PDB file of C-alpha atoms in Angstrom:
ATOM      1  CA  MET D   3      -3.373  13.984   4.728  1.00  0.00           C
ATOM      2  CA  THR D   4      -0.748  12.200   6.732  1.00  0.00           C
ATOM      3  CA  SER D   5      -0.331   8.724   7.864  1.00  0.00           C
ATOM      4  CA  SER D   6       1.409   7.429  10.940  1.00  0.00           C
ATOM      5  CA  HIS D   7       2.523   3.792   9.622  1.00  0.00           C
ATOM      6  CA  THR D   8       6.088   2.979  10.051  1.00  0.00           C
ATOM      7  CA  LYS D   9       8.307   4.983   7.973  1.00  0.00           C
ATOM      8  CA  GLY D  10      10.976   3.857   5.644  1.00  0.00           C
ATOM      9  CA  GLY D  11      10.829   1.844   2.430  1.00  0.00           C
ATOM     10  CA  TRP D  12       8.968  -1.438   3.271  1.00  0.00           C
ATOM     11  CA  ASN D  13      10.565  -4.595   1.730  1.00  0.00           C
ATOM     12  CA  ARG D  14      10.524  -8.214   1.773  1.00  0.00           C
ATOM     13  CA  ASN D  15      13.001 -10.883   2.329  1.00  0.00           C
ATOM     14  CA  ILE D  16      14.034 -13.221  -0.406  1.00  0.00           C
ATOM     15  CA  LYS D  17      11.620 -15.548  -2.069  1.00  0.00           C
ATOM     16  CA  PRO D  18       9.704 -17.821  -1.247  1.00  0.00           C
ATOM     17  CA  ALA D  19       7.026 -15.949   0.829  1.00  0.00           C
ATOM     18  CA  SER D  20       5.892 -19.155   2.196  1.00  0.00           C
ATOM     19  CA  LYS D  21       9.342 -19.422   3.916  1.00  0.00           C
ATOM     20  CA  TYR D  22      10.445 -15.900   4.485  1.00  0.00           C
ATOM     21  CA  THR D  23       7.254 -14.145   5.821  1.00  0.00           C
ATOM     22  CA  THR D  24       8.530 -10.918   7.041  1.00  0.00           C
ATOM     23  CA  ILE D  25       8.007  -7.337   5.956  1.00  0.00           C
ATOM     24  CA  PHE D  26      10.833  -4.827   6.947  1.00  0.00           C
ATOM     25  CA  ALA D  27      10.869  -1.131   7.141  1.00  0.00           C
ATOM     26  CA  GLY D  28      14.506  -0.361   6.989  1.00  0.00           C
ATOM     27  CA  ARG D  29      17.080  -2.718   8.112  1.00  0.00           C
ATOM     28  CA  ASN D  30      15.836  -4.170  11.184  1.00  0.00           C
ATOM     29  CA  THR D  31      12.331  -3.102  11.849  1.00  0.00           C
ATOM     30  CA  HIS D  32       9.754  -5.725  11.461  1.00  0.00           C
ATOM     31  CA  VAL D  33       6.577  -4.426  10.128  1.00  0.00           C
ATOM     32  CA  ALA D  34       4.446  -7.533   9.396  1.00  0.00           C
ATOM     33  CA  TYR D  35       4.487 -11.185   8.927  1.00  0.00           C
ATOM     34  CA  ILE D  36       2.143 -12.748   6.470  1.00  0.00           C
ATOM     35  CA  ALA D  37       0.219 -15.956   7.155  1.00  0.00           C
ATOM     36  CA  THR D  38       0.714 -18.665   4.502  1.00  0.00           C
ATOM     37  CA  ARG D  39      -1.440 -21.393   5.878  1.00  0.00           C
ATOM     38  CA  GLY D  40      -4.467 -21.889   3.734  1.00  0.00           C
ATOM     39  CA  VAL D  41      -3.171 -19.975   0.693  1.00  0.00           C
ATOM     40  CA  THR D  42      -1.145 -21.089  -2.433  1.00  0.00           C
ATOM     41  CA  ASP D  43       2.356 -20.047  -2.939  1.00  0.00           C
ATOM     42  CA  GLU D  44       1.164 -17.820  -5.672  1.00  0.00           C
ATOM     43  CA  GLU D  45      -1.205 -15.986  -3.369  1.00  0.00           C
ATOM     44  CA  ALA D  46       1.475 -15.648  -0.588  1.00  0.00           C
ATOM     45  CA  GLU D  47       3.805 -14.097  -2.979  1.00  0.00           C
ATOM     46  CA  ALA D  48       1.041 -11.741  -4.271  1.00  0.00           C
ATOM     47  CA  ASN D  49       0.024 -10.880  -0.760  1.00  0.00           C
ATOM     48  CA  ILE D  50       3.475 -10.175   0.492  1.00  0.00           C
ATOM     49  CA  ASN D  51       4.053  -7.952  -2.540  1.00  0.00           C
ATOM     50  CA  LEU D  52       0.923  -5.986  -1.935  1.00  0.00           C
ATOM     51  CA  ILE D  53       1.763  -5.473   1.547  1.00  0.00           C
ATOM     52  CA  VAL D  54       5.284  -4.225   0.674  1.00  0.00           C
ATOM     53  CA  ALA D  55       3.842  -1.609  -1.823  1.00  0.00           C
ATOM     54  CA  ALA D  56       1.160  -0.493   0.493  1.00  0.00           C
ATOM     55  CA  PRO D  57       2.902   2.723   1.853  1.00  0.00           C
ATOM     56  CA  ASP D  58       3.835   3.815  -1.679  1.00  0.00           C
ATOM     57  CA  LEU D  59       0.281   3.146  -3.062  1.00  0.00           C
ATOM     58  CA  LEU D  60      -1.221   5.142  -0.079  1.00  0.00           C
ATOM     59  CA  ASP D  61       1.342   8.130  -0.684  1.00  0.00           C
ATOM     60  CA  ILE D  62       0.388   8.016  -4.390  1.00  0.00           C
ATOM     61  CA  ALA D  63      -3.461   8.070  -3.613  1.00  0.00           C
ATOM     62  CA  VAL D  64      -2.987  11.196  -1.400  1.00  0.00           C
ATOM     63  CA  MET D  65      -0.965  12.772  -3.926  1.00  0.00           C
ATOM     64  CA  ILE D  66      -3.904  12.287  -6.478  1.00  0.00           C
ATOM     65  CA  VAL D  67      -6.639  13.488  -4.289  1.00  0.00           C
ATOM     66  CA  ASP D  68      -4.496  16.541  -3.310  1.00  0.00           C
ATOM     67  CA  ALA D  69      -3.387  17.381  -6.986  1.00  0.00           C
ATOM     68  CA  ASN D  70      -6.983  16.921  -8.072  1.00  0.00           C
ATOM     69  CA  ALA D  71      -8.318  19.433  -5.534  1.00  0.00           C
ATOM     70  CA  SER D  72      -5.886  22.057  -6.804  1.00  0.00           C
ATOM     71  CA  TYR D  73      -6.011  21.325 -10.363  1.00  0.00           C
ATOM     72  CA  LYS D  74      -7.367  24.472 -12.119  1.00  0.00           C
ATOM     73  CA  HIS D  75      -8.333  23.028 -15.651  1.00  0.00           C
ATOM     74  CA  ASP D  76     -11.609  21.611 -16.854  1.00  0.00           C
ATOM     75  CA  ILE D  77     -10.366  17.960 -16.805  1.00  0.00           C
ATOM     76  CA  LYS D  78     -10.330  16.368 -13.451  1.00  0.00           C
ATOM     77  CA  ILE D  79     -10.623  12.965 -12.054  1.00  0.00           C
ATOM     78  CA  PRO D  80     -14.185  11.502 -12.205  1.00  0.00           C
ATOM     79  CA  GLU D  81     -15.955  11.757  -8.924  1.00  0.00           C
ATOM     80  CA  ASP D  82     -16.506   8.076  -8.588  1.00  0.00           C
ATOM     81  CA  PHE D  83     -12.988   7.255  -9.261  1.00  0.00           C
ATOM     82  CA  LEU D  84     -11.960   9.989  -6.570  1.00  0.00           C
ATOM     83  CA  ASP D  85     -14.447   8.512  -4.080  1.00  0.00           C
ATOM     84  CA  ARG D  86     -13.011   4.952  -4.323  1.00  0.00           C
ATOM     85  CA  ILE D  87      -9.623   6.640  -3.802  1.00  0.00           C
ATOM     86  CA  LYS D  88     -10.853   8.432  -0.934  1.00  0.00           C
ATOM     87  CA  LYS D  89     -12.322   5.379   0.643  1.00  0.00           C
ATOM     88  CA  ALA D  90      -9.188   3.387   0.082  1.00  0.00           C
ATOM     89  CA  ILE D  91      -7.214   6.007   1.821  1.00  0.00           C
ATOM     90  CA  LYS D  92      -9.701   5.959   4.858  1.00  0.00           C
ATOM     91  CA  LYS D  93      -9.465   2.261   4.877  1.00  0.00           C
ATOM     92  CA  ALA D  94      -5.615   2.362   5.006  1.00  0.00           C
ATOM     93  CA  LYS D  95      -5.635   4.722   7.807  1.00  0.00           C
ATOM     94  CA  GLY D  96      -8.350   2.799   9.827  1.00  0.00           C
ATOM     95  CA  GLU D  97     -10.879   5.701   9.655  1.00  0.00           C
TER      96      GLU D  97
END
């Protein structure tokens, strides 16, 4: 599974997210801006942190699915967990 999202480590500007709303990939590539209207400062911080972590979380989810498929021992990830991971990957990829 590959993804075509903007490559590079995603990062945020300095705090607070309510003032500095941009998510970057690399130095000058703007990936997204968060909307802060109608959310608390705490929610804005959590939202921007989640978006910044999204590419890493997607990569890890794909690695888990791939590793589980090739794992040769009796202990595997429970199917209901694996189904949730696969659904999240599809959601992240717009499938």
